[in-house]
JSON list of C-alpha atoms in Angstrom, two decimals:
[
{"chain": "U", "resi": 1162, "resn": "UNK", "atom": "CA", "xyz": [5.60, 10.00, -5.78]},
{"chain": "U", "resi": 1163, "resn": "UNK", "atom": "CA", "xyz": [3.07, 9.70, -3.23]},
{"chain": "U", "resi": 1164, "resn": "UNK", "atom": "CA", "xyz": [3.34, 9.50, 0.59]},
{"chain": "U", "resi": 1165, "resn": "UNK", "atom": "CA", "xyz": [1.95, 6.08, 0.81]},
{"chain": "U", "resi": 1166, "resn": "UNK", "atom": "CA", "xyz": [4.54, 4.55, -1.66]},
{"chain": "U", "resi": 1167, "resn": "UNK", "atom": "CA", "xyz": [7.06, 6.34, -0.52]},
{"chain": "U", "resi": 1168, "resn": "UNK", "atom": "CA", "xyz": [6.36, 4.89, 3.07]},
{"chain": "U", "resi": 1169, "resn": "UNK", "atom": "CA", "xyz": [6.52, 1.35, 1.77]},
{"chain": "U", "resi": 1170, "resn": "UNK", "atom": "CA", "xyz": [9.59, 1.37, -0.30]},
{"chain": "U", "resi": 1171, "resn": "UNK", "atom": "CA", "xyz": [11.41, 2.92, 2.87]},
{"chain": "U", "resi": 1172, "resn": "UNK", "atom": "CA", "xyz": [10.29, 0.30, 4.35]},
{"chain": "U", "resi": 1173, "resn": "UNK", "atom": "CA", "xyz": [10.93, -2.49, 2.09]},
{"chain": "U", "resi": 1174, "resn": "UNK", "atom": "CA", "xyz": [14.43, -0.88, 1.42]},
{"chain": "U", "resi": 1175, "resn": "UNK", "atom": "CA", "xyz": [15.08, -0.87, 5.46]},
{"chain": "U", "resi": 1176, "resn": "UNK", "atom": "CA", "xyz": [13.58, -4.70, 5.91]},
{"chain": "U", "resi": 1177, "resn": "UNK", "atom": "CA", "xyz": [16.32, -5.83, 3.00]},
{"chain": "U", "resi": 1178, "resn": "UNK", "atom": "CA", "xyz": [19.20, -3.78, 4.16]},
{"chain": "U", "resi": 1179, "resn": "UNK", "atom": "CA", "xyz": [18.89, -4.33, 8.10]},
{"chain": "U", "resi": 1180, "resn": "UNK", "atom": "CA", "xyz": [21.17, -6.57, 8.14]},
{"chain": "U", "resi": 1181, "resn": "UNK", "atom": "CA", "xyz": [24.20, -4.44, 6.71]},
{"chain": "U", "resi": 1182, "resn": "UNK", "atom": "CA", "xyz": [26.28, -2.86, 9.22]},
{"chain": "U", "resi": 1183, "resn": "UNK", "atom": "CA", "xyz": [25.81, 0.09, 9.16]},
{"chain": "U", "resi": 1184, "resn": "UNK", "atom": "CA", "xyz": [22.51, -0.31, 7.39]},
{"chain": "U", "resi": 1185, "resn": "UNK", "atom": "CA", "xyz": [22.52, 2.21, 4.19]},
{"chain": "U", "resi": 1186, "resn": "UNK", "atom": "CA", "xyz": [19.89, 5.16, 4.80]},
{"chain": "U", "resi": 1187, "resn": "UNK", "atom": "CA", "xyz": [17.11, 6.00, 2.38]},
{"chain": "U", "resi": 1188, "resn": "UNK", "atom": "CA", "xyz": [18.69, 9.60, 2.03]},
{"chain": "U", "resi": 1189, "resn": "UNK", "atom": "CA", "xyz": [22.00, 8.11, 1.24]},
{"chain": "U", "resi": 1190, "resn": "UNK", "atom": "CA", "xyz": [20.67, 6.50, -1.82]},
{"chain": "U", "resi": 1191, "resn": "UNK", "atom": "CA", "xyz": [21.12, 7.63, -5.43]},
{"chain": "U", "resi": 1192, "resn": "UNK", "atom": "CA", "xyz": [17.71, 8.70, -6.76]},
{"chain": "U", "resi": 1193, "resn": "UNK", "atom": "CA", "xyz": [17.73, 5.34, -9.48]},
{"chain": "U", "resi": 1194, "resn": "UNK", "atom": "CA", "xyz": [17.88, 3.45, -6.03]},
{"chain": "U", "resi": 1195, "resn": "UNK", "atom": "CA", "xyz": [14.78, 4.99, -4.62]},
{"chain": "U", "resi": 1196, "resn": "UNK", "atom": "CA", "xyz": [12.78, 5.03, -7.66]},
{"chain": "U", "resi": 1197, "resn": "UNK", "atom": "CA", "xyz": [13.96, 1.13, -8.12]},
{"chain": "U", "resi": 1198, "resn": "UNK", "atom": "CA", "xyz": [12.17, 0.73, -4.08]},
{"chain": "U", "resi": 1199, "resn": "UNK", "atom": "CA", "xyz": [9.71, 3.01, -4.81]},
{"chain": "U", "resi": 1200, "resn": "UNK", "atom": "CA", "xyz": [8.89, 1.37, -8.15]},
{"chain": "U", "resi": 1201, "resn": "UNK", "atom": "CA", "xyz": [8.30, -2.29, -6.37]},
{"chain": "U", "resi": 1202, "resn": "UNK", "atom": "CA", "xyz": [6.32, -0.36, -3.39]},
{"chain": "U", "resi": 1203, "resn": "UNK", "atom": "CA", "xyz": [3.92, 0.59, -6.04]},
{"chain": "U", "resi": 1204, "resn": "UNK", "atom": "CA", "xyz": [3.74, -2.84, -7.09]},
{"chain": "U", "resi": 1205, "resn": "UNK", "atom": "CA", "xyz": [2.85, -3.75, -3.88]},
{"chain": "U", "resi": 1206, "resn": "UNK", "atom": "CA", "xyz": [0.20, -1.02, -3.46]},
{"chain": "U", "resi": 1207, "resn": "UNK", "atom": "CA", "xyz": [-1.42, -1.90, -6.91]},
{"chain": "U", "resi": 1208, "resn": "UNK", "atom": "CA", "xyz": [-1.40, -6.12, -5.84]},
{"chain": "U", "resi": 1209, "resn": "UNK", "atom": "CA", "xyz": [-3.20, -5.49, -2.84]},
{"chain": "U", "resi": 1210, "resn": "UNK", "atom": "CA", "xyz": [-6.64, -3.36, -4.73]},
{"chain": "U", "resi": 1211, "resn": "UNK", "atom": "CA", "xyz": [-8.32, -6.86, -5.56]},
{"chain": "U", "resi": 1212, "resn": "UNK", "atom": "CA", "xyz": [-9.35, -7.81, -1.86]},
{"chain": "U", "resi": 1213, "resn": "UNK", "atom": "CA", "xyz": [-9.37, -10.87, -0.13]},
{"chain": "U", "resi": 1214, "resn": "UNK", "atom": "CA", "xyz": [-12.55, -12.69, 1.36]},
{"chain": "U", "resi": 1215, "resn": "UNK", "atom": "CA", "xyz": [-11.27, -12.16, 4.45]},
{"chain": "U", "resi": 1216, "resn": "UNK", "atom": "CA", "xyz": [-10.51, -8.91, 4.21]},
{"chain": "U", "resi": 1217, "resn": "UNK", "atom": "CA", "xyz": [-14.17, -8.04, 2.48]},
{"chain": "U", "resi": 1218, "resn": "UNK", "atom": "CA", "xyz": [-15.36, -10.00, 5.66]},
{"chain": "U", "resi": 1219, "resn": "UNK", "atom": "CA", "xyz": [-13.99, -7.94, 8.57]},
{"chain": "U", "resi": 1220, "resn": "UNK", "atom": "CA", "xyz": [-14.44, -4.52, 6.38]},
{"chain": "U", "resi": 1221, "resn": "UNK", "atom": "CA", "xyz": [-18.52, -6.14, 6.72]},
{"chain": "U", "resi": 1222, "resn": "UNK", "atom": "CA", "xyz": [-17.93, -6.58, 10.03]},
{"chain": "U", "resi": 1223, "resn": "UNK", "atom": "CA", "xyz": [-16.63, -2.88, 10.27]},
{"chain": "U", "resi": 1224, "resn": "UNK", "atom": "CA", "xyz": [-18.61, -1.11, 7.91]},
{"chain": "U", "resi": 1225, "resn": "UNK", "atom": "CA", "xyz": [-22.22, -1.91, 9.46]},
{"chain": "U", "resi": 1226, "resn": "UNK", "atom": "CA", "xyz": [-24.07, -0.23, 6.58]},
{"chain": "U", "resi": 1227, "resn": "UNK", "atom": "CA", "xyz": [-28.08, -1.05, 6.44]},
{"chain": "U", "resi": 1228, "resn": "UNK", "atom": "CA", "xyz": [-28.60, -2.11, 2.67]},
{"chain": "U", "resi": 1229, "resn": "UNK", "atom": "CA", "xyz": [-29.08, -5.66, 0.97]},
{"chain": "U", "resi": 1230, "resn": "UNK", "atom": "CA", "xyz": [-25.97, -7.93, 1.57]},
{"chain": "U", "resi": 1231, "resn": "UNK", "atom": "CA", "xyz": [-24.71, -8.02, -1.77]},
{"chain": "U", "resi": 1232, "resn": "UNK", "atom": "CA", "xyz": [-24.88, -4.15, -1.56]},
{"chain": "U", "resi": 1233, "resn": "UNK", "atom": "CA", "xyz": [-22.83, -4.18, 1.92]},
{"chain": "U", "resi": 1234, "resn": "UNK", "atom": "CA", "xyz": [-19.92, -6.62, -0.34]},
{"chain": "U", "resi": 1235, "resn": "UNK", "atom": "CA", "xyz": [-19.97, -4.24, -2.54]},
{"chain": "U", "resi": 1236, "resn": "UNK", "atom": "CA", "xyz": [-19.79, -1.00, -0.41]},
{"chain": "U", "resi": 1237, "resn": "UNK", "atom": "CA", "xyz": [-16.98, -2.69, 1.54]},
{"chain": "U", "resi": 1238, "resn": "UNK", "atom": "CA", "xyz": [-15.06, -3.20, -1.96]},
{"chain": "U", "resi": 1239, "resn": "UNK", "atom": "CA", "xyz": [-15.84, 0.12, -3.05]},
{"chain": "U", "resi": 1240, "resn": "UNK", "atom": "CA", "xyz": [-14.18, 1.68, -0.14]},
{"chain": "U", "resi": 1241, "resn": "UNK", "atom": "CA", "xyz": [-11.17, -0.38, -0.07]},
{"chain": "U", "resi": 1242, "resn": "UNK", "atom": "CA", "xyz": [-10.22, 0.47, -3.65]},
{"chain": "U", "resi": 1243, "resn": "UNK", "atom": "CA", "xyz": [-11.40, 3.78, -3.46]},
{"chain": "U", "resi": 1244, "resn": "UNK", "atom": "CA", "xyz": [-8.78, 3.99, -0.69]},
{"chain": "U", "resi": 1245, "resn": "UNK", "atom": "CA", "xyz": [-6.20, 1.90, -2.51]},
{"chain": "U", "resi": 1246, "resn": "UNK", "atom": "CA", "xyz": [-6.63, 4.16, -5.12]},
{"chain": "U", "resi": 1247, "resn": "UNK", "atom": "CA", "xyz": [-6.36, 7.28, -3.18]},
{"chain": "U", "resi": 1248, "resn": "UNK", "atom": "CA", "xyz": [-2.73, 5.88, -2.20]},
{"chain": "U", "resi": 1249, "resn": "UNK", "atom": "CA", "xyz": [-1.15, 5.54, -5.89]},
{"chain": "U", "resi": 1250, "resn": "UNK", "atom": "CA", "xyz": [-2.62, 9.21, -6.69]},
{"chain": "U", "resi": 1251, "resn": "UNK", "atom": "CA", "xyz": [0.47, 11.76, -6.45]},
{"chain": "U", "resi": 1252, "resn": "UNK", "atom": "CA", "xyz": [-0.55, 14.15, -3.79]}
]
């Protein structure tokens, strides 16, 4: 798996168990149980590729490239997948 998704199902698996006492650990589960976190983190990862207008208007914001608007929309998109991409690829 890679780091990214591996990140977020530790964290979704921590945000659902919190309130456990003692809260299981992510080392403490059985491999099934990480792959079943790991499998809706990458879920998660894959949801978020198609960006929203807000989010392509504050990467415009950000990214102050000089080129035709459409262009800049499209640059901004570009990145953001490229770096959505980047987190499913097994490192």
């Amino acid at each position: 798996m890679t780091y990214m998704i591996d990140k977020i199902a530790r964290a979704m698996h921590a945000s659902v168990n919190g309130h456990v006492q003692p809260p299981p650990t992510w080392d403490n589960q059985s491999e099934q149980s990480q792959n079943y976190w790991r499998i809706g983190a990458r879920a998660a990862i894959v949801a978020m590729r198609e960006p929203s207008d807000m989010m392509i208007a504050e990467g415009h914001y950000i990214v102050d490239v000089p080129c035709a608007p459409d262009e800049e929309v499209a640059n901004v998109i570009d990145i953001w997948e490229a770096m959505i991409d980047a987190a499913l690829v097994d490192e």
